[in-house]
Structure formats: structure tokens, C-alpha cells
Coordinates of C-alpha atoms in Angstrom, one line a residue:
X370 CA 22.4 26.1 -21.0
X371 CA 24.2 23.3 -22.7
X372 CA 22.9 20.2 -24.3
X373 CA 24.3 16.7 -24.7
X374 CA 26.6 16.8 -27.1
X375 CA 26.8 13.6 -28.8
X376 CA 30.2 12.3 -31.2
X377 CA 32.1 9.4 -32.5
X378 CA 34.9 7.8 -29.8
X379 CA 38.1 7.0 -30.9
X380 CA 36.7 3.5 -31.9
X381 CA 33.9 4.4 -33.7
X382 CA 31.6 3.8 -30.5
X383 CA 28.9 7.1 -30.0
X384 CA 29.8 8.8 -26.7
X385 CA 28.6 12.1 -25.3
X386 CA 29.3 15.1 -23.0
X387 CA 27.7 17.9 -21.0
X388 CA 29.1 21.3 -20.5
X389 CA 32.3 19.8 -21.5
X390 CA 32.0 17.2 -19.1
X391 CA 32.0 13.8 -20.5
X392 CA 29.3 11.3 -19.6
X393 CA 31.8 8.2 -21.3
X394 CA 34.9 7.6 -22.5
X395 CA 35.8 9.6 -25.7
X396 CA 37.9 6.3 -26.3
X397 CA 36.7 3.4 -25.8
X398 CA 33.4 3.0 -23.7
X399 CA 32.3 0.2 -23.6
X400 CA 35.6 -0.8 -22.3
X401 CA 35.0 2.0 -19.6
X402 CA 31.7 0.1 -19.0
X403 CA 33.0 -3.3 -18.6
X404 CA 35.8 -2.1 -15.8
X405 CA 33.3 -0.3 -13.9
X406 CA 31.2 -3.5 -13.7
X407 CA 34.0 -5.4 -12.8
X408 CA 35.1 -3.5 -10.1
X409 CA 31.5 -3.6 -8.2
X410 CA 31.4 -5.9 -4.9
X411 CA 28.6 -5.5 -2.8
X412 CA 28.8 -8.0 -0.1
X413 CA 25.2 -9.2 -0.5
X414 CA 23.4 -10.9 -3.2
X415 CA 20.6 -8.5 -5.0
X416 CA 17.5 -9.4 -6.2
X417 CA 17.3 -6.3 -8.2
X418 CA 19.9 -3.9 -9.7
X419 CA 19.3 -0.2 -10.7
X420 CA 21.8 1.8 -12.1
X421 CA 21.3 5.8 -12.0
X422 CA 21.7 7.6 -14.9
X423 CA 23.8 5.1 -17.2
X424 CA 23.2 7.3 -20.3
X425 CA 24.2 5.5 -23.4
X426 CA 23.6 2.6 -21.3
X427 CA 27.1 0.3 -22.0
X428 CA 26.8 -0.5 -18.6
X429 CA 23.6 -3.3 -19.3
X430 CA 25.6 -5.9 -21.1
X431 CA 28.0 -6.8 -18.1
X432 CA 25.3 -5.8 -15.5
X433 CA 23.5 -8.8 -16.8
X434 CA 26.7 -11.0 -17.3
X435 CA 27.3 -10.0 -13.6
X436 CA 24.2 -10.5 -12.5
X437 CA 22.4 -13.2 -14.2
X438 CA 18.8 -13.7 -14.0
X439 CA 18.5 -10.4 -11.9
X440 CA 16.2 -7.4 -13.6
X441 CA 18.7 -4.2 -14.5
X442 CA 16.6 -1.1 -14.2
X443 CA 17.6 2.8 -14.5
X444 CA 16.7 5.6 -13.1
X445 CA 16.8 8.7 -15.3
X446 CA 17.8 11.9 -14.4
X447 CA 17.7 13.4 -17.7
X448 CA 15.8 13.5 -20.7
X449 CA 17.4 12.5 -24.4
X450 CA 18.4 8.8 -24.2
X451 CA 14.8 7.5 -24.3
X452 CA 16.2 5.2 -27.4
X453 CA 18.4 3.2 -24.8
X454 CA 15.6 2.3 -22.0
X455 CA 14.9 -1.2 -24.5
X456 CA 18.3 -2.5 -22.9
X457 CA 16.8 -2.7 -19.1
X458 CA 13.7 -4.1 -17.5
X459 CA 12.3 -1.4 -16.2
X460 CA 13.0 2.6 -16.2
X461 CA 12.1 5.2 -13.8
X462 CA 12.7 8.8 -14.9
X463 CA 13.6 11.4 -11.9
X464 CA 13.1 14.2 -13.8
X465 CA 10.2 16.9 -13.9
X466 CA 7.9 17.5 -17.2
X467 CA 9.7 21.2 -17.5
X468 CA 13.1 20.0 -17.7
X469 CA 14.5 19.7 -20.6
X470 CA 17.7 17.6 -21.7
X471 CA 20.0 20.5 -20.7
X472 CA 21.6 21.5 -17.8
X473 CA 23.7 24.8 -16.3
X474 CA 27.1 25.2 -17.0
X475 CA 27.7 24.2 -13.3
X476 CA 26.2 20.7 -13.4
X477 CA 23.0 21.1 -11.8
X478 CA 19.5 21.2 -13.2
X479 CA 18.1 23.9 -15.4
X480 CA 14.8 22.9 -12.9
X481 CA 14.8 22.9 -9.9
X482 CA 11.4 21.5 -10.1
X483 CA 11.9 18.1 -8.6
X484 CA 9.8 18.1 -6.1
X485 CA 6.3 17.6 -8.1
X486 CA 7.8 14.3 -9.6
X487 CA 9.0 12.9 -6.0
X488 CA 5.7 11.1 -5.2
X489 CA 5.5 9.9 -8.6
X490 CA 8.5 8.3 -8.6
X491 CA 8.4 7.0 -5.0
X492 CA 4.9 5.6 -6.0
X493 CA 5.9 4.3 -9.2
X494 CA 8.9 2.4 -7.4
X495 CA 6.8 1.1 -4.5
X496 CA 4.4 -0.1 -6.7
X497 CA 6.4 -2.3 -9.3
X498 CA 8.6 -4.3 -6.6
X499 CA 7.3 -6.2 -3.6
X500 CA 8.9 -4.4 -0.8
X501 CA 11.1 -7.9 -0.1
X502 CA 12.9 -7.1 -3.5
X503 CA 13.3 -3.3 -2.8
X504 CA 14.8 -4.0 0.6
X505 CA 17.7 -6.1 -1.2
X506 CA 18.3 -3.7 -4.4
X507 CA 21.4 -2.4 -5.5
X508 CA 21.6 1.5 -6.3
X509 CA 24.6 2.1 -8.2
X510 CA 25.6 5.6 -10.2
X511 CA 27.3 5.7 -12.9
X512 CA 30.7 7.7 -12.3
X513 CA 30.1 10.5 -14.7
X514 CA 26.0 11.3 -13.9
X515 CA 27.8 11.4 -10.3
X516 CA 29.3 14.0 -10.9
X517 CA 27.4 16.3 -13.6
X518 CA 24.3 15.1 -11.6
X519 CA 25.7 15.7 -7.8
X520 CA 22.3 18.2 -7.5
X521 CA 19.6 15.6 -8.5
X522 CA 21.5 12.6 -7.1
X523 CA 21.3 14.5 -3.5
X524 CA 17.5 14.3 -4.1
X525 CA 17.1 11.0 -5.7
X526 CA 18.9 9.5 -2.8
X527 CA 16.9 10.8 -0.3
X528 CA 13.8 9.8 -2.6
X529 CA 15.4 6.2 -2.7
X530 CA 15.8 6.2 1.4
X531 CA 12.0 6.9 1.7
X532 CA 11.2 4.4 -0.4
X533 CA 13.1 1.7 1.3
X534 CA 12.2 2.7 4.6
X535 CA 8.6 2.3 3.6
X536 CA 9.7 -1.3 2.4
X537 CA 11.3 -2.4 5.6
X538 CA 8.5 -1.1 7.4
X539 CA 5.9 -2.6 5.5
X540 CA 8.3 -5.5 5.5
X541 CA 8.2 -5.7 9.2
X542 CA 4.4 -5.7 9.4
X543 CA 4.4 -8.5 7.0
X544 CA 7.0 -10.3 9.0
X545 CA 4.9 -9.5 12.2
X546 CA 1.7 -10.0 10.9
X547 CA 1.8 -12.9 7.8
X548 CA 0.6 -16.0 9.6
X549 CA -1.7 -14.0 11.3
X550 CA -3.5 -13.2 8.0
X551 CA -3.2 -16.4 6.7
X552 CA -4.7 -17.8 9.8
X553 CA -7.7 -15.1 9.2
X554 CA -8.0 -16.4 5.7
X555 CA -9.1 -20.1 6.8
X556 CA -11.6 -18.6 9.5
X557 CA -12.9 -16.1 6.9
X558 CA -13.8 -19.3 3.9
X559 CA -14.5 -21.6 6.5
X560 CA -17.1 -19.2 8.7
X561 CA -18.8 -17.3 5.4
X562 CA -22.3 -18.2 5.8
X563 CA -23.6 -15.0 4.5
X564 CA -22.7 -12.9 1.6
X565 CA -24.1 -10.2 -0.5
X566 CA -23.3 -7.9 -3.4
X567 CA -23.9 -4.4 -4.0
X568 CA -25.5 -2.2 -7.0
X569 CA -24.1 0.7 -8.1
X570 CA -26.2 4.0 -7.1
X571 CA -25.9 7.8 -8.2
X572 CA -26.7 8.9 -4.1
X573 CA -23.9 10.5 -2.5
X574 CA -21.5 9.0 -0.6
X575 CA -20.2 9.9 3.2
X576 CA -16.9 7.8 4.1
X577 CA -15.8 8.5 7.4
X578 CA -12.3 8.2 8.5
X579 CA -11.7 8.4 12.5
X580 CA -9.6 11.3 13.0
X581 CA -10.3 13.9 15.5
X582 CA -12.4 16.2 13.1
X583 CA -14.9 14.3 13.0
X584 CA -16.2 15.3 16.5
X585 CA -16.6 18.8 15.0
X586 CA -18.9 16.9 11.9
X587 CA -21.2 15.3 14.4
X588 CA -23.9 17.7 13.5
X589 CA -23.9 18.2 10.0
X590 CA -23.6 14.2 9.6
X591 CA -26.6 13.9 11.3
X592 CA -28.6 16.7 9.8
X593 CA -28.0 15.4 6.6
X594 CA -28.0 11.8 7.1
X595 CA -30.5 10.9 4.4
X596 CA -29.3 12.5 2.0
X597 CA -26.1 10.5 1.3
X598 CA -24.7 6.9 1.6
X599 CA -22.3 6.4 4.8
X600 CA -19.7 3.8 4.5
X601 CA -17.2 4.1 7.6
X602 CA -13.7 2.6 8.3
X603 CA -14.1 -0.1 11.4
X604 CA -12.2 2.6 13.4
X605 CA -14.7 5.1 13.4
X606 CA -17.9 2.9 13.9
X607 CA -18.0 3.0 17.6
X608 CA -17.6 7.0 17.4
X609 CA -20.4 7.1 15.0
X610 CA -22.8 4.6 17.0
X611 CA -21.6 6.7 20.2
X612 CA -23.4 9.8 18.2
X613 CA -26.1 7.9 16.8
X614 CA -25.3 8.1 13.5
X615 CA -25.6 4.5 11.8
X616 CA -23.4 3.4 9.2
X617 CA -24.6 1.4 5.9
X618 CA -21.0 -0.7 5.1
X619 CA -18.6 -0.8 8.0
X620 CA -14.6 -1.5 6.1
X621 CA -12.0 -3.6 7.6
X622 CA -8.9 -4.5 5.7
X623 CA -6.4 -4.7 9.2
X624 CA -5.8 -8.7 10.1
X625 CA -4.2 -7.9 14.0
X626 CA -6.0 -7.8 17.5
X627 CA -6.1 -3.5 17.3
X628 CA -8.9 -4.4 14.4
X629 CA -11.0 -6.8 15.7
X630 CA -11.4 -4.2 19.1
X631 CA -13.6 -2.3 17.2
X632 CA -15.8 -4.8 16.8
X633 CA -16.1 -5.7 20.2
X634 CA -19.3 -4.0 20.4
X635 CA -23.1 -4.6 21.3
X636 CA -24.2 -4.6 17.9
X637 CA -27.6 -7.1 17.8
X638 CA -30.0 -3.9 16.8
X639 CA -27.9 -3.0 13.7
X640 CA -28.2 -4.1 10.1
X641 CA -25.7 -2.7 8.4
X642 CA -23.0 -4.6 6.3
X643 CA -19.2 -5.2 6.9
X644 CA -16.6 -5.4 3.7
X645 CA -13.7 -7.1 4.1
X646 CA -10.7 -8.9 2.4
X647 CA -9.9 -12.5 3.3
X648 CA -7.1 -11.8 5.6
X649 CA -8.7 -9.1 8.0
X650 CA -9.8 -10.0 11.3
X651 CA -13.5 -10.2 12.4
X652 CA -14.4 -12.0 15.1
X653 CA -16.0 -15.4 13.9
X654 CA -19.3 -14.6 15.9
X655 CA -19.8 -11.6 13.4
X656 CA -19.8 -14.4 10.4
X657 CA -22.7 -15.7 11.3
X658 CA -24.8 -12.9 12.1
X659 CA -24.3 -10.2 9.9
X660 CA -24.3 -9.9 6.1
X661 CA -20.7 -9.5 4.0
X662 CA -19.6 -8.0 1.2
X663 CA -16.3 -10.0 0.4
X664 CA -13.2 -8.4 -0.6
X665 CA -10.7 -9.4 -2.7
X666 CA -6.9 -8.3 -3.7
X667 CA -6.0 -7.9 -6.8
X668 CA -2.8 -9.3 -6.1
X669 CA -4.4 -12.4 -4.5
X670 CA -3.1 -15.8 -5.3
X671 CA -5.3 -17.3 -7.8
X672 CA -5.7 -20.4 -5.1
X673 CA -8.1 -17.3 -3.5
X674 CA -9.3 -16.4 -6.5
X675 CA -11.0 -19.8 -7.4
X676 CA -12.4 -20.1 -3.7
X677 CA -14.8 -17.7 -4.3
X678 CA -15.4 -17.9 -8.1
X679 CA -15.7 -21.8 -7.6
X680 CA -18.4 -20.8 -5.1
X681 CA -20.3 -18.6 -7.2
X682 CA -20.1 -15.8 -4.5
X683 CA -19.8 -12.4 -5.9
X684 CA -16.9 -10.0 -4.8
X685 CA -15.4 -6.2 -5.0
X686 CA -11.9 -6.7 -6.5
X687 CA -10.2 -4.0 -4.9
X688 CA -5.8 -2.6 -5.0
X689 CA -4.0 -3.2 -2.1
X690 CA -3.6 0.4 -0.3
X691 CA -1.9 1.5 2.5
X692 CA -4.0 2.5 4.7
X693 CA -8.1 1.5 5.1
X694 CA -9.0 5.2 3.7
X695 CA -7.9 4.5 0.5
X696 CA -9.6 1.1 0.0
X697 CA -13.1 3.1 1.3
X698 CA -11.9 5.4 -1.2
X699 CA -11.9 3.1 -3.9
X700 CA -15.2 1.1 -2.5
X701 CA -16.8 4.9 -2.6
X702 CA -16.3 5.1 -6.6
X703 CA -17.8 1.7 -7.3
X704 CA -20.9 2.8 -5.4
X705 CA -21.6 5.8 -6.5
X706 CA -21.6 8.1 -9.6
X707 CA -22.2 11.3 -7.5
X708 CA -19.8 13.0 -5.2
X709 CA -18.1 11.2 -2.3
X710 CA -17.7 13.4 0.8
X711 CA -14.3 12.0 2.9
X712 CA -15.2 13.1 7.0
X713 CA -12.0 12.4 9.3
X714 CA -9.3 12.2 7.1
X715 CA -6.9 14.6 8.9
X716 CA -4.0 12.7 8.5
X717 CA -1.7 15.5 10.6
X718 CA -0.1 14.9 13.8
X719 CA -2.0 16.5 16.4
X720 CA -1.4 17.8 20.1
X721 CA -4.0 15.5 21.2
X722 CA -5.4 12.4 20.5
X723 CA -4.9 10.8 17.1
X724 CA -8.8 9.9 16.6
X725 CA -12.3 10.9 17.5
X726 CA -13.6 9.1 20.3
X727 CA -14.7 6.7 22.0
X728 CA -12.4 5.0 20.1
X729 CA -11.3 1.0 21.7
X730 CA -7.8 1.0 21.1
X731 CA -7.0 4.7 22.6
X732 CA -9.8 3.7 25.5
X733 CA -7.6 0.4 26.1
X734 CA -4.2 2.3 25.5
X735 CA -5.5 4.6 28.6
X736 CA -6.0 1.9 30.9
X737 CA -2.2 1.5 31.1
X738 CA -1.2 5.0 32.0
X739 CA 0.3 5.5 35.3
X740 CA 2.8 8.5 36.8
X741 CA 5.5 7.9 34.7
X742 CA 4.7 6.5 31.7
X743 CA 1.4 9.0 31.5
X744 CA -1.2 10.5 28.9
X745 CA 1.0 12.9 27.7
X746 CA 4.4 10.8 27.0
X747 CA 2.1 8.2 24.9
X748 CA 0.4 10.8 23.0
X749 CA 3.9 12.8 22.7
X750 CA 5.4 9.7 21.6
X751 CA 3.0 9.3 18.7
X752 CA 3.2 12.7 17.3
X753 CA 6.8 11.7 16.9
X754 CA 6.5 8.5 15.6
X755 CA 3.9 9.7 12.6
X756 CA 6.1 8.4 9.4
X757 CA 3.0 6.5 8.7
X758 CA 1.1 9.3 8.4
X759 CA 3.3 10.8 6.0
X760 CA 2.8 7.8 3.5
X761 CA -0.8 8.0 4.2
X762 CA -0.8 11.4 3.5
X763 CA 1.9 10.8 0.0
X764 CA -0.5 8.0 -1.3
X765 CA -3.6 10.6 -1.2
X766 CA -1.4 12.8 -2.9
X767 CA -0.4 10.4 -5.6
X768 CA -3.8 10.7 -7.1
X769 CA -4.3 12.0 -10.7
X770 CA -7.5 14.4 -11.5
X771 CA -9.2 11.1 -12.5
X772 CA -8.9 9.5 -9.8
X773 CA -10.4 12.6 -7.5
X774 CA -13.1 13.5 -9.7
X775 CA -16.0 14.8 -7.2
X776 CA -13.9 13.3 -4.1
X777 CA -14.1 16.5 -1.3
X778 CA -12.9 16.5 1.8
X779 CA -14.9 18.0 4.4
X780 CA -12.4 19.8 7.1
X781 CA -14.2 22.0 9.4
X782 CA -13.4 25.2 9.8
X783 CA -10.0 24.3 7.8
X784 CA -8.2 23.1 10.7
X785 CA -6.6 20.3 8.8
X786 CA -3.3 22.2 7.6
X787 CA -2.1 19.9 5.4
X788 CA -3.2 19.0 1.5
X789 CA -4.3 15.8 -0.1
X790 CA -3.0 16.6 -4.1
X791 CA -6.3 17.0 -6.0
X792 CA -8.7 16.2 -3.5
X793 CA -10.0 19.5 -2.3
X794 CA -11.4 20.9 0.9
X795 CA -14.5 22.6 1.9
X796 CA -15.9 23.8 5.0
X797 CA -19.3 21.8 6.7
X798 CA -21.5 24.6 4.9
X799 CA -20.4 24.0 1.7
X800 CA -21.2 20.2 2.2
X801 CA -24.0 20.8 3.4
X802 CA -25.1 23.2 1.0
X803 CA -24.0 20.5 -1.8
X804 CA -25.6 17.5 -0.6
X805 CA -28.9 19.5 -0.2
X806 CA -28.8 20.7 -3.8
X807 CA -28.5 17.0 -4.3
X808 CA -31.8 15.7 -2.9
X809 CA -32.4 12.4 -1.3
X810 CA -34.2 10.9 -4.0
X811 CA -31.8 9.2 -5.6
X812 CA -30.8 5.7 -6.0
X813 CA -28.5 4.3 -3.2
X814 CA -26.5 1.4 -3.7
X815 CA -28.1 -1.2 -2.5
X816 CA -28.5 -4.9 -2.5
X817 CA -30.5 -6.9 -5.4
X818 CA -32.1 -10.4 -4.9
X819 CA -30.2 -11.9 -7.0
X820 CA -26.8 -10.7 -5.7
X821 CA -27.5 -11.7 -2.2
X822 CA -26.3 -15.6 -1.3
X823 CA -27.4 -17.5 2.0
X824 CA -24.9 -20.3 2.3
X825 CA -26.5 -23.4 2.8
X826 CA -25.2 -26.5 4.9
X827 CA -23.9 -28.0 2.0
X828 CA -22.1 -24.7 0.5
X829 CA -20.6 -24.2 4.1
X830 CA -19.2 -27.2 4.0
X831 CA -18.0 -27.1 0.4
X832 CA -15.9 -23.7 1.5
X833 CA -14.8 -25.1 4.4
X834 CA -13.3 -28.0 2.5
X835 CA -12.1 -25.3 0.0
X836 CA -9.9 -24.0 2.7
X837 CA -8.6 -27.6 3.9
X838 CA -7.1 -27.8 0.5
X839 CA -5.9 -24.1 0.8
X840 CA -4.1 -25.3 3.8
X841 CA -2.7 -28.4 1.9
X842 CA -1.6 -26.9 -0.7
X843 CA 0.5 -23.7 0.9
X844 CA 2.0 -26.8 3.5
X845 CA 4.1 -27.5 0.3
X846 CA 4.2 -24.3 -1.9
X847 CA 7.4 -22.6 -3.0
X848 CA 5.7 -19.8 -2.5
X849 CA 4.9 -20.2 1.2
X850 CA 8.2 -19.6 2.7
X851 CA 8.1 -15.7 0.9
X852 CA 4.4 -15.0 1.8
X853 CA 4.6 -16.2 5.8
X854 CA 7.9 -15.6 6.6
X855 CA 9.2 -13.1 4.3
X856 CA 12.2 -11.4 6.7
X857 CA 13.8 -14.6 7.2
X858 CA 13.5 -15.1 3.3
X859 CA 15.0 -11.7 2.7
X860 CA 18.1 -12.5 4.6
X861 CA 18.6 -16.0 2.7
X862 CA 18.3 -13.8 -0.7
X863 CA 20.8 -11.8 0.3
X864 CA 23.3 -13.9 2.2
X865 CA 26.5 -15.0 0.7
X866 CA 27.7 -16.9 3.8
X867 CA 26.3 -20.7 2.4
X868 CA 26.5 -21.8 6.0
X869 CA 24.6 -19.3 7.4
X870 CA 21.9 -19.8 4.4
X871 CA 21.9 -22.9 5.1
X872 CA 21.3 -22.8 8.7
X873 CA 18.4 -20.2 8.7
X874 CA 16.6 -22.4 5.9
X875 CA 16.5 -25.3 8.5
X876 CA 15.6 -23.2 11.3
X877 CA 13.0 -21.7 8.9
X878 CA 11.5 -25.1 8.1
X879 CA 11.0 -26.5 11.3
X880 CA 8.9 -22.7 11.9
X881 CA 6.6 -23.3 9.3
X882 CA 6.4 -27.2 10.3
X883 CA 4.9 -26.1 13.4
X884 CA 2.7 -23.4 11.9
X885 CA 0.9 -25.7 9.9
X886 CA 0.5 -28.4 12.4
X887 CA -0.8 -25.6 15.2
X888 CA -3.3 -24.0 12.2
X889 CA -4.5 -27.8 11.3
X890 CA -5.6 -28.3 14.8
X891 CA -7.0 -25.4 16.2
X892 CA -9.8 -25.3 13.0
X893 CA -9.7 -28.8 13.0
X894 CA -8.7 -29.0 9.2

């Protein structure tokens, strides 16, 4: 194996090679630099630039002369020019803890071993740029690292592809869903009337997913049912009322229609408590009769912030995830200091149906079922459209030791085939062998008297007046145009046609024009 062999160009710049293979110009390159610069054209306008392997990193100058007021990241593929990463924003390395900064004679990496760092990396792209900026990025490679490289660049691209199809997913949803949310956020400050706050614990805690093994878990849930806390996603609750089973925290974080149909249930002889961010949909009835435990983003806009500091109302500041499990994941570990026990968490494409019933949506999706579009091409059609699944299933993965410390998940009989990283599986014997060792005296999270708030007349109408001026103030924000309508925003970023800029920003104006005025007068703000 042969290092990088570092020497003097002939004008006195430091270049470098690989198996004889040079990574710049043994004459002059930073002159080498500047030309490949130059010649970039990419026909649309970048919000972010990464350049793969740049190695001595000449290339940063002109990327920034080039693109001004754009962050330059790399994206490593090698070890042993850590002392250049100060000339870029940001650096992501591609490259696994056992490879060193060598490579084979023919090019490719002494490790094959990339495969442990490709959620890492995916993970640690998606989570430092909002998925606007990803879906306008520039991925350029630098000539040489193409070619000593061609081995790990094949990967990294197809890393890079995952990652931006997230984006444009996610991206879509946003697109689909952004007024929606922000039309949930003035119901949920101007409906609060009833909010509490809950005490850490050291009783176990049972969160419960809706995939189909959880039929299986029916009786061991039961069984042991006071021996554990049971906070449930709002997908599962009407599977678990079904089975008598009665949930202590209900979690919602989805702001469409397919959220709020879980609610739509008889639940007057219930007490349990529903957690849930600002922009989630619950029904406004449910404000008024049942208790909440707010939710709040960290990357909320401080205008959100203040609503509920202002107010004095106590809240779980939670990350945004990508799926409901992994917020009750991380509502699990601030109520509890014992184990947390995840039920329904398959996250697999299955023959049959994707969750444990009754289950609204699927009972509503079955209602439209006729001879040719029948049971079997919807469900067939899902098992083939599962990439969210896979992300799902990636993010649980992501986790470090840390993070899964005591975190089981129960998959009976091990049907589940796939793994979750660090989380591990047991059987229903083993849980319930655990969680009797456990006892039930122990101290569940719970509710104190002083971190329970009745909103009076006055305080109602204090929030509601709170989310007038949250109305007011997004009606002229430049920050509005990128939070509600974020594809149309996208394509003006990117755009060099003026005209065509020009024309979408108007059309774009008039859109939110009418948002506002529609929001103002159905809430009467």
C-alpha cells in the first residue's frame, strides 16, 4: 500500500501524489485550481457547494470568488489533509475509522469498510442543511480524487442520491403540508385551555408503535400492564383501546387529515394525556377536554418560543425526527431512568397490512376497494413504495450506544427480520421476565401540582391574542415565503432565467396574500 507522497512543485507550491498518480499539478497548482474553477457552469444557481476530495484544497479560493456568499464544503474520502478542512465551512469525511491514508496500488480503498460510515454520513448531511438547500447543492470532484478515488466515489454518489431523495421528499411534504401546519399552530395557541407537565420517574416505560406485531403483544401488554408506563403513538391508540389496554400519553407530531382520524374516537371515559407539537393536528374539540403536554421543536422560530415562555406554560423541547417513533423515543428517556420497552416497531414491508388493527386510516382506505383497484393491488402497492420505511429504519440505526442505553425492542417470536443498530431485540418472555424482576413499585412519571396550569378566561385570551400577532408578524416576514411555500422558493434560488424569477415571485405573492386573508377569517384573527 502506498501513502500520499507529499513534495515541492516546480514553483515552490506543496503538491502530492498516490501510487504515482498525482492528486495536483507538480507545476503549478494553484493555477490548476483556478482553471478548473473557471471552467465549472452549472445552469442553476447553488445555495451550497461541496467539492469531493479537493485534497490540498487550492480549489477554496476561487470556489468562493465564484460563488460568493455561498458555504464551500468537502467531502473527504481520505484521511491526511485534516490541516486543510479550516479553508471550507463545513467537512464531511466518507471514510471508515479502519482506513488509513493509503490506498492499493490500483486506486481503490485499502477498506472496503464503507458501509458502517454510510448512515453516519447520510445523517450527518441531512442534519446540517435544511433539505431546501440540499435539493439545490452542487457536487463537484476534483479531477484527480476522480480518478484515484473511482471505488469510493461510486459509493459516495449513491450515498449523495439517498440523501437528496430524502430532501425532495421531505421537501414535497413540506410543500404539501406547510400552511397546513401553520394553520394548526393558530388553532393549537388559540384553543390551549389545558396544559400540564410531567416528572421524571424510574418505572419502566412501554411505547407502542402500530405495526402489525403488536397484535401478537396483546397479551403480554396486558398481563403486565402495571408494571410499566405506556406512552403510544396516535396510530396505535384505537388498536390498544380495541384490546383494552389504556394508554397514559397518547403522541402526535403529524399536522394532515390521516392524523387527526385517529382521534376520531369515543373517548369521554379516558383520562389519559396527548403530547404534541404546535403544528400537529388535533381536533379543536380535544383542546378543551383533555389535558396537554405541549411540545416544542428545537428548531422552532423563537416567535414560538416566546408564546409559551411568555405564558409561563411549561413544555418538552424535543428534535425534529422523522418519523413519530423516534420523538416517543426521545419523550421515553425524559420520563424514565429504567428501561424503555419499544412494541410495534417493525418497520419491514410486510405481505399484509402495514399496521395492527383497527387502525382508521387502513379501515377508511378499505372502504374504497372495488374489483379492480382491490385489497391486494393497494397493499402490493405499498410494499413497493416503502422508501420511507427505509429512512425510518436508517434513523434508528443512526443511534450511538448512548442514545440506546436500556432501549429493547420487543419482536415476538423474532419475526421482525430486520435490525435497529444498537437497539436490541428480545422475545415477549424475556420482557416479561424483565419487567417483573422490576416491580411495580416504582415511581411513574407523573403530574405535580405545581406543573399542572388550567388556563383561565383571561390567559385564553392572552394566547389567543399571542397568535393574532403570530399571524401579523409571519404576513410580513422574510422568512415566510421559505417556511410556507418552500418548492416555489427553491425554484427562485435556483433560477437563472430573471424573467422567470420574476414571474413566480408575483404569482407567489398573490398565494400567500390569499393565505393570510383565508387564515384571518376562518379563526376570526
Amino acid at each position: 500500500m502506498n501513502e500520499i507522497i507529499f513534495s515541492k512543485a516546480k514553483n515552490s507550491l506543496l503538491t502530492c501524489s498516490i501510487s504515482g498518480l498525482q492528486l495536483h499539478s507538480a507545476y503549478q497548482p494553484d493555477t490548476e485550481a483556478k482553471r478548473f474553477v473557471d471552467s465549472l457552469k452549472p445552469d442553476f444557481s447553488p445555495s451550497v457547494v461541496f467539492i469531493i476530495e479537493p485534497a490540498l484544497s487550492y480549489t477554496a479560493p476561487f470556489l468562493r470568488q465564484k460563488f460568493p456568499e455561498k458555504k464551500i464544503c468537502a467531502i473527504r474520502l481520505t484521511k491526511g489533509f485534516e490541516e486543510y478542512d479550516q479553508n471550507f465551512d463545513k467537512v464531511f469525511y466518507f471514510v471508515s475509522d479502519k482506513e488509513s491514508n493509503s490506498l492499493t496500488s490500483d486506486g481503490k480503498s485499502g477498506s472496503e469498510n464503507y458501509e458502517e460510515k454510510t448512515i453516519d454520513f447520510e445523517t450527518a448531511l441531512f442534519t446540517c442543511f435544511p433539505e431546501i438547500e440540499l435539493c439545490s447543492s452542487l457536487f463537484i470532484v476534483w479531477p484527480a480524487s476522480e480518478k484515484i478515488f473511482s471505488e469510493s466515489i461510486k459509493k459516495l454518489s449513491a450515498s449523495i442520491k439517498n440523501v437528496i431523495e430524502k430532501s425532495k421528499a421531505s421537501l414535497v411534504t413540506q410543500s404539501y403540508f406547510s400552511r397546513r401546519w401553520f394553520s394548526n399552530k393558530i388553532i393549537f395557541y388559540s384553543q390551549l385551555a389545558h396544559t400540564v407537565f410531567l416528572k421524571k420517574g424510574n418505572q419502566a416505560v412501554v411505547m407502542a408503535a402500530s405495526g402489525p406485531s403488536l397484535n401478537s403483544s396483546v397479551p403480554s401488554l396486558k398481563k403486565m400492564r402495571n408494571h410499566f408506563y405506556l406512552i403510544a403513538a396516535s396510530s396505535a391508540l384505537e388498536f390498544l383501546l380495541k384490546n383494552q389496554i389504556i394508554p397514559d400519553l397518547v403522541v402526535l407530531t403529524d399536522g394532515g387529515y390521516w392524523a387527526k382520524n385517529h382521534l376520531l374516537l369515543n373517548l369521554e371515559k379516558y383520562d389519559f394525556t396527548f403530547a404534541l407539537p404546535d403544528e400537529a393536528a388535533l381536533p379543536r374539540s380535544l383542546f378543551k377536554t383533555r389535558k396537554i403536554l405541549p411540545l416544542l421543536y428545537e428548531d422552532s422560530s423563537e416567535k414560538e418560543k416566546q408564546i409559551l415562555k411568555n405564558s409561563g406554560i411549561p413544555f418538552f423541547s424535543i428534535s425534529r425526527n422523522g418519523t413519530v417513533s423516534g420523538t416517543l423515543l426521545e419523550i421515553s428517556k425524559k420520563l424514565t431512568s429504567n428501561s424503555i420497552f419499544a412494541f410495534g416497531l417493525d418497520l419491514q414491508e410486510g405481505k399484509g397490512k402495514q399496521h395492527a388493527e383497527p387502525n382508521k386510516n387502513e379501515t377508511n382506505d378499505s372502504r374504497k376497494e372495488n374489483r379492480v383497484l382491490n385489497k391486494e393491488t393497494r397493499l402490493t402497492g405499498r410494499r413497493f413504495n416503502s422508501k420511507s420505511l427505509e429512512i425510518y429504519r436508517n434513523w434508528f440505526s443512526s443511534l450511538n450506544s448512548d442514545e440506546t442505553e436500556n432501549v429493547f425492542r420487543v419482536n415476538p417470536d423474532f419475526s421482525i427480520k430486520n435490525q435497529l443498530g444498537n437497539i436490541k431485540d428480545i422475545d415477549l418472555k424475556d420482557f416479561e421476565k424483565q419487567i417483573s424482576e422490576m416491580g411495580i413499585e416504582k415511581n411513574r412519571p407523573e403530574i405535580t401540582e405545581h406543573s399542572e396550569k388550567i388556563l383561565s378566561e383571561k390567559e385564553r385570551k392572552e394566547l389567543q391574542n399571542e397568535a393574532k400577532k403570530m399571524v401579523e408578524y409571519y404576513e410580513t416576514s422574510d422568512q415566510t415565503d421559505k417556511m410556507l411555500f418552500p418548492s416555489e422558493v427553491l425554484y427562485i434560488n435556483k433560477t437563472l432565467d430573471e424573467n422567470k424569477k420574476k414571474e413566480i415571485q408575483e404569482k407567489l405573492l398573490k398565494r400567500k396574500r390569499a393565505f393570510f386573508e383565508k387564515l384571518k377569517g376562518s379563526y376570526d384573527l
